[in-house]
Short mmCIF file of C-alpha atoms and ligand atoms in Angstrom, two decimals:
data_model
loop_
_atom_site.label_atom_id
_atom_site.label_comp_id
_atom_site.label_asym_id
_atom_site.label_seq_id
_atom_site.Cartn_x
_atom_site.Cartn_y
_atom_site.Cartn_z
CA MET A 1 -0.10 0.10 -0.55
CA GLN A 2 2.98 2.52 1.20
CA GLU A 3 4.35 1.26 -2.02
CA THR A 4 2.12 2.38 -4.17
CA HIS A 5 1.65 5.14 -2.16
CA CYS A 6 5.38 6.60 -2.65
CA GLN A 7 5.27 5.95 -6.12
CA ARG A 8 2.93 8.35 -7.37
CA TYR A 9 5.27 10.51 -5.62
CA GLN A 10 8.39 9.49 -7.72
CA ASP A 11 8.20 11.40 -10.74
CA ARG A 12 7.13 14.28 -8.97
CA ILE A 13 10.24 14.46 -6.86
CA VAL A 14 12.03 14.08 -10.27
CA GLU A 15 9.90 16.33 -11.70
CA ALA A 16 11.27 19.40 -8.50
CA VAL A 17 14.44 18.51 -7.73
CA THR A 18 14.88 19.20 -12.23
CA GLY A 19 13.76 22.01 -12.67
CA PRO A 20 10.81 24.30 -12.01
CA VAL A 21 7.23 22.91 -11.17
CA PRO A 22 3.29 24.34 -9.72
CA ALA A 23 3.93 25.88 -6.87
CA GLU A 24 0.71 23.85 -5.58
CA VAL A 25 1.98 19.90 -6.63
CA MET A 26 5.49 21.40 -4.34
CA GLU A 27 3.42 22.15 -1.83
CA GLU A 28 2.29 18.55 -1.50
CA LEU A 29 5.51 16.67 -2.57
CA HIS A 30 6.82 18.56 0.75
CA ALA A 31 3.97 16.89 2.76
CA HIS A 32 5.10 13.91 2.09
CA LEU A 33 8.33 14.08 2.49
CA SER A 34 8.15 15.48 5.33
CA GLY A 35 6.68 12.15 6.39
CA CYS A 36 8.22 9.56 4.56
CA PRO A 37 12.51 9.28 5.01
CA ARG A 38 12.16 6.59 1.77
CA CYS A 39 11.00 9.42 -0.42
CA ARG A 40 13.04 11.84 1.97
CA ALA A 41 16.18 9.45 0.67
CA GLN A 42 15.32 9.71 -2.73
CA TRP A 43 15.53 13.04 -2.77
CA GLU A 44 18.32 14.20 -1.77
CA ALA A 45 20.15 11.29 -3.99
CA PHE A 46 18.06 12.74 -7.22
CA SER A 47 19.05 16.49 -6.06
CA GLU A 48 22.95 14.95 -6.02
CA VAL A 49 22.65 13.42 -9.22
CA VAL A 50 21.04 16.90 -10.27
CA ALA A 51 23.33 18.88 -8.40
CA ARG A 52 26.69 17.48 -10.20
CA LEU A 53 25.13 17.59 -13.84
CA ARG A 54 24.64 21.22 -12.89
CA GLU A 55 28.28 21.35 -11.77
CA VAL A 56 29.96 21.33 -15.92
CA PRO A 57 29.47 25.02 -16.80
CA GLU A 58 27.90 26.38 -20.19
CA PRO A 59 30.15 25.60 -23.11
CA ARG A 60 31.32 28.24 -24.42
CA VAL A 61 30.38 30.15 -27.94
CA PRO A 62 33.98 29.62 -30.01
CA PRO A 63 34.89 33.25 -31.30
CA GLY A 64 33.91 33.71 -34.55
CA PHE A 65 31.17 31.72 -34.42
CA TRP A 66 27.93 34.16 -35.16
CA GLU A 67 30.18 35.63 -37.91
CA GLU A 68 30.69 31.92 -39.81
CA LEU A 69 27.27 30.99 -38.96
CA ASP A 70 25.72 34.47 -40.80
CA ARG A 71 28.29 33.55 -44.20
CA ARG A 72 26.91 29.32 -43.92
CA LEU A 73 23.15 31.18 -43.37
CA GLN A 74 23.92 33.02 -46.53
CA GLY A 75 25.35 30.61 -48.77
CA ALA A 76 22.20 28.17 -47.73
CA THR A 77 19.67 30.36 -48.62
CA ARG A 78 20.66 32.31 -51.22
CA GLY A 79 18.47 33.49 -53.71
CA ARG A 80 15.42 35.02 -52.22
CA ARG A 81 15.18 38.64 -52.79
CA GLY A 82 18.55 40.04 -52.52
CA GLY A 83 19.38 36.74 -50.13
CA TRP A 84 20.01 36.74 -45.67
CA GLN A 85 22.66 38.25 -45.55
CA ALA A 86 21.76 42.38 -46.88
CA ALA A 87 18.99 41.74 -44.15
CA ALA A 88 21.65 40.57 -41.69
CA ARG A 89 23.63 43.11 -42.93
CA ALA A 90 20.93 45.21 -42.72
CA ALA A 91 19.35 44.63 -39.15
CA GLY A 92 22.54 44.94 -37.59
CA LEU A 93 22.93 48.07 -39.34
CA ALA A 94 19.40 48.75 -38.34
CA ALA A 95 20.12 49.07 -35.10
CA LEU A 96 22.87 51.71 -35.06
CA VAL A 97 21.15 54.22 -36.93
CA ALA A 98 18.55 53.28 -34.50
CA PHE A 99 20.93 53.24 -31.51
CA GLY A 100 23.01 56.90 -33.16
CA VAL A 101 26.01 55.21 -33.23
CA LEU A 102 25.95 55.63 -37.02
CA SER A 103 26.54 60.05 -36.22
CA LEU A 104 24.84 61.62 -39.49
CA ALA A 105 26.88 64.46 -39.93
CA SER A 106 29.08 62.32 -41.49
CA SER A 107 27.09 60.09 -42.87
CA PRO A 108 24.00 62.49 -44.56
CA HIS A 109 22.98 59.69 -46.79
CA PRO A 110 22.09 56.73 -44.32
CA PRO A 111 23.90 53.34 -46.08
CA GLN A 112 21.76 51.75 -48.91
CA ASP A 113 21.50 48.06 -46.95
CA THR A 114 19.16 50.06 -44.26
CA GLN A 115 16.56 50.76 -46.98
CA VAL A 116 16.43 46.49 -46.77
CA VAL A 117 14.47 47.16 -43.14
CA SER A 118 11.58 48.92 -43.03
CA PRO A 119 10.50 50.89 -40.47
CA SER A 120 8.11 48.45 -39.22
CA VAL A 121 10.31 46.20 -38.60
CA GLN A 122 12.66 48.40 -36.94
CA ALA A 123 10.12 49.00 -34.61
CA LEU A 124 9.66 45.47 -33.42
CA LEU A 125 13.48 44.53 -32.70
CA PRO A 126 12.93 46.17 -28.97
CA GLN A 127 14.94 42.64 -26.89
CA VAL A 128 17.13 42.88 -30.23
CA ALA A 129 18.47 45.90 -31.18
CA GLU A 130 21.19 45.53 -28.60
CA LEU A 131 22.24 42.25 -30.24
CA ALA A 132 21.52 43.89 -33.70
CA ARG A 133 24.42 46.47 -32.21
CA VAL A 134 26.33 44.38 -30.91
CA TRP A 135 26.74 42.24 -33.76
CA GLY A 136 26.51 44.56 -36.25
CA ALA A 137 28.94 46.85 -34.49
CA ALA A 138 31.45 43.71 -34.85
CA MET A 139 30.86 43.21 -38.76
CA ASP A 140 31.61 46.55 -39.31
CA ALA A 141 34.72 46.27 -37.43
CA LYS A 142 35.47 43.83 -39.98
CA GLY A 143 34.80 44.38 -42.48
CA GLU A 144 32.25 42.33 -44.83
CA PRO A 145 32.03 39.59 -43.69
CA ARG A 146 32.27 37.78 -46.84
CA MET B 1 0.69 39.61 -30.25
CA ASP B 2 4.38 38.93 -29.27
CA GLU B 3 7.62 39.97 -30.25
CA ASP B 4 8.19 36.81 -32.03
CA GLU B 5 4.78 36.81 -33.72
CA ARG B 6 5.88 40.28 -34.73
CA LEU B 7 8.28 39.07 -36.77
CA VAL B 8 7.67 35.80 -37.73
CA ARG B 9 4.66 37.82 -39.35
CA ALA B 10 6.72 40.89 -41.05
CA PHE B 11 9.26 37.19 -42.52
CA ARG B 12 5.85 35.68 -44.05
CA GLY B 13 5.10 39.73 -45.50
CA GLY B 14 8.22 39.48 -47.45
CA GLU B 15 10.23 41.14 -44.58
CA GLU B 16 14.16 39.13 -44.99
CA SER B 17 15.55 40.93 -41.68
CA ALA B 18 12.77 40.08 -39.96
CA PHE B 19 14.66 36.51 -40.15
CA ALA B 20 17.47 37.84 -39.19
CA ALA B 21 15.99 39.37 -36.25
CA LEU B 22 14.77 35.88 -34.84
CA VAL B 23 18.33 34.30 -36.09
CA ILE B 24 19.80 36.69 -34.06
CA LYS B 25 17.75 36.48 -30.74
CA TYR B 26 17.60 32.43 -31.03
CA ARG B 27 21.38 31.45 -32.10
CA GLU B 28 21.95 31.10 -28.50
CA PRO B 29 19.87 28.56 -27.08
CA VAL B 30 19.76 26.71 -30.33
CA TYR B 31 24.12 26.44 -30.14
CA ARG B 32 23.24 25.69 -27.03
CA PHE B 33 20.70 23.03 -26.70
CA VAL B 34 23.09 21.53 -30.43
CA ARG B 35 25.65 21.86 -28.23
CA ARG B 36 24.38 19.76 -25.03
CA MET B 37 22.80 16.80 -27.54
CA THR B 38 25.85 16.32 -29.44
CA GLY B 39 28.94 16.82 -27.16
CA ASN B 40 31.42 18.12 -29.70
CA HIS B 41 31.50 22.08 -31.85
CA GLU B 42 31.72 20.08 -35.05
CA ASP B 43 28.58 18.75 -34.78
CA ALA B 44 27.06 21.55 -32.83
CA SER B 45 27.09 24.30 -35.82
CA ASP B 46 26.45 22.10 -38.37
CA LEU B 47 23.75 21.49 -37.23
CA THR B 48 22.79 24.90 -35.51
CA GLN B 49 23.14 25.96 -39.53
CA GLU B 50 20.85 22.63 -40.31
CA VAL B 51 18.24 24.11 -37.76
CA PHE B 52 17.69 27.97 -39.18
CA VAL B 53 17.76 26.87 -42.19
CA ARG B 54 15.28 24.35 -42.15
CA ALA B 55 13.26 26.87 -40.19
CA TYR B 56 13.47 29.46 -42.40
CA ARG B 57 12.57 27.28 -45.17
CA SER B 58 9.38 26.45 -43.79
CA LEU B 59 8.55 29.61 -41.64
CA ARG B 60 5.94 29.67 -44.24
CA GLN B 61 4.07 26.40 -43.09
CA PHE B 62 4.67 28.05 -39.35
CA GLN B 63 1.12 27.97 -38.03
CA GLY B 64 1.58 29.34 -34.95
CA ARG B 65 0.19 27.68 -32.42
CA CYS B 66 2.79 26.98 -30.69
CA ARG B 67 5.02 29.80 -29.66
CA PHE B 68 8.31 30.51 -31.60
CA LYS B 69 10.47 28.97 -29.10
CA THR B 70 9.39 26.37 -29.14
CA TRP B 71 8.78 24.97 -32.63
CA LEU B 72 12.42 26.37 -33.08
CA LEU B 73 13.60 23.34 -30.69
CA ARG B 74 11.67 21.55 -31.90
CA ILE B 75 12.97 21.21 -35.32
CA ALA B 76 16.28 21.59 -33.56
CA THR B 77 15.11 18.72 -31.58
CA ASN B 78 14.62 15.80 -34.01
CA ALA B 79 17.98 17.60 -36.59
CA CYS B 80 19.78 16.02 -33.47
CA LEU B 81 17.55 12.57 -33.43
CA ASP B 82 18.30 12.71 -37.32
CA HIS B 83 21.78 13.23 -36.42
CA ARG B 84 24.68 10.64 -37.26
CA ALA B 85 27.35 12.16 -35.66
CA ARG B 86 30.24 12.20 -37.17
CA ARG B 87 32.18 11.56 -34.41
CA ARG B 88 30.16 9.46 -31.83
CA GLU B 89 33.72 8.80 -29.22
CA PRO B 90 32.70 11.05 -26.27
CA LEU B 91 33.46 14.92 -25.48
CA THR B 92 37.35 14.75 -25.76
CA LEU B 93 39.60 17.17 -22.98
CA GLU B 94 40.62 19.21 -25.05
CA ALA B 95 36.91 20.20 -25.33
CA VAL B 96 36.84 20.15 -21.69
CA GLU B 97 39.86 22.76 -21.38
CA GLU B 98 37.27 24.56 -23.41
CA LEU B 99 35.31 24.96 -20.45
CA ALA B 100 35.97 27.97 -17.92
CA ALA B 101 37.42 26.55 -15.06
CA PRO B 102 36.56 29.09 -12.23
CA PRO B 103 39.72 30.81 -12.04
CA GLU B 104 40.43 31.56 -8.05
CA HIS B 105 41.42 27.06 -8.52
CA GLY B 106 45.48 25.62 -8.88
CA PRO B 107 45.70 23.38 -10.82
CA GLU B 108 45.61 20.16 -9.66
CA VAL B 109 41.64 21.63 -8.18
CA VAL B 110 41.21 22.43 -11.82
CA ALA B 111 42.61 18.62 -13.48
CA GLU B 112 40.27 17.06 -10.74
CA LEU B 113 36.99 18.74 -11.62
CA ARG B 114 37.54 18.52 -15.43
CA GLU B 115 37.91 14.71 -14.59
CA ARG B 116 34.51 14.93 -13.00
CA TRP B 117 32.61 17.18 -15.91
CA GLN B 118 34.15 14.29 -18.33
CA GLU B 119 32.47 11.41 -16.84
CA VAL B 120 28.63 14.21 -16.50
CA TRP B 121 29.16 14.47 -20.42
CA GLU B 122 29.88 10.82 -21.40
CA ALA B 123 27.21 9.95 -18.54
CA VAL B 124 24.56 12.67 -20.78
CA GLN B 125 26.03 11.36 -24.04
CA ALA B 126 24.90 7.50 -23.54
CA LEU B 127 21.17 8.84 -22.85
CA PRO B 128 18.75 7.54 -25.59
CA GLY B 129 18.33 10.47 -27.28
CA ARG B 130 15.34 11.82 -26.81
CA GLN B 131 15.41 11.21 -22.65
CA ARG B 132 18.81 13.06 -23.46
CA ALA B 133 16.73 15.72 -25.23
CA ALA B 134 14.27 15.66 -22.51
CA VAL B 135 16.73 15.62 -19.80
CA VAL B 136 19.19 18.81 -21.33
CA LEU B 137 15.41 20.89 -22.11
CA ARG B 138 14.89 20.39 -18.18
CA LEU B 139 18.61 20.70 -16.54
CA TYR B 140 19.73 23.63 -18.15
CA GLY B 141 17.21 24.61 -20.59
CA GLY B 142 15.23 25.98 -17.11
CA TYR B 143 11.49 24.82 -19.53
CA THR B 144 8.46 23.29 -17.73
CA TYR B 145 7.23 19.72 -18.01
CA GLY B 146 4.36 21.02 -20.69
CA GLU B 147 6.80 22.66 -22.79
CA ILE B 148 9.28 19.85 -23.10
CA ALA B 149 6.26 17.96 -24.27
CA GLU B 150 5.62 20.96 -27.39
CA ILE B 151 8.81 21.22 -27.93
CA LEU B 152 9.26 17.10 -28.54
CA ASP B 153 5.65 16.80 -29.44
CA CYS B 154 4.85 14.26 -27.44
CA SER B 155 2.01 13.81 -24.10
CA GLU B 156 3.62 15.60 -20.40
CA GLY B 157 3.33 11.47 -19.12
CA THR B 158 6.34 10.71 -21.18
CA VAL B 159 8.49 13.58 -20.11
CA LYS B 160 8.16 12.09 -17.21
CA ALA B 161 8.40 9.12 -17.93
CA SER B 162 11.64 10.30 -20.33
CA VAL B 163 13.09 12.34 -17.83
CA PHE B 164 12.66 10.16 -15.11
CA ALA B 165 14.12 7.25 -17.14
CA ALA B 166 17.05 9.47 -17.52
CA LEU B 167 17.86 10.15 -13.85
CA ARG B 168 17.81 6.71 -12.40
CA LYS B 169 20.33 6.15 -15.51
CA LEU B 170 22.37 8.94 -14.83
CA ARG B 171 22.40 8.31 -11.44
CA ALA B 172 23.52 4.47 -11.42
CA ARG B 173 26.04 5.95 -13.47
CA LEU B 174 27.39 8.93 -11.71
CA GLY B 175 28.02 6.66 -8.41
CA ALA B 176 24.76 7.36 -6.60
CA PRO B 177 23.64 4.23 -5.39
CA VAL B 178 20.13 3.26 -6.80
CA LYS B 179 17.76 1.46 -4.07
CA ASP B 180 14.81 0.81 -4.87
ZN1 ZN C 201 6.81 7.92 0.15
#
């Protein structure tokens, strides 16, 4: 009887030690754990494994990989409406323009590429703009990545 | 409508730069996921490219029944499962060297840490594909069981069973005793 009862909590123990769970699930689990040494032992054992798995740091993205990915995507998606590269570069440039990084004084006419990005898409980019800015700046610093 | 929905709509309306924006936004989570799934950068770089190419080609058919990120991770999972890894050997030592060790530790501690990490990487690589995907999404991506069910296109019950089975294997392999 107790065996079956506890089996119900096995999945929940694993769910709770591996990541977010709904509050009510957590409450019910805690209530059971406080009165069941067997499940508490399970909890501890699984927690230990999870702690070991989480010890491994995030793999680093090798330097230059985003630029490489950009070149590869350009090759793979070539041929539609000027291709991905022009648009990708434009996204970076558009963000640069949006952030005022490109000086209007030194560039009375914005680069042709910015025309690819409509103002309406620029407006969709609040979260992406910072990434695009960094990315666009890196591309500009290295010249045309072809 | 959230930002992703607007970008998807803009792309479908002919705005290529909207796809560029989606790549910039999601390339890192996609890369990290496929890197954890394959264990090496070479395969992960090919798969990251493949995921975005598949997404580019099929975004016009994206129905919007799930979030864009979920859809993209489903493509990534399928790409990983389809992938016949050219490098079947587990993570090499050089690859472990790439992982940053806490700078305050001496060389002996760092060597010991890397040995521990290597064991973990090998244990994760040894899991069957879908169990590995479920564990990577849960532990390293922080997704809920409901989200993982959407990504893996299965029921939450299947996700529960997969994560449970995977954790038991990892526990057995990584030294903690299994007594039940
Ligand atoms: Zn119990």
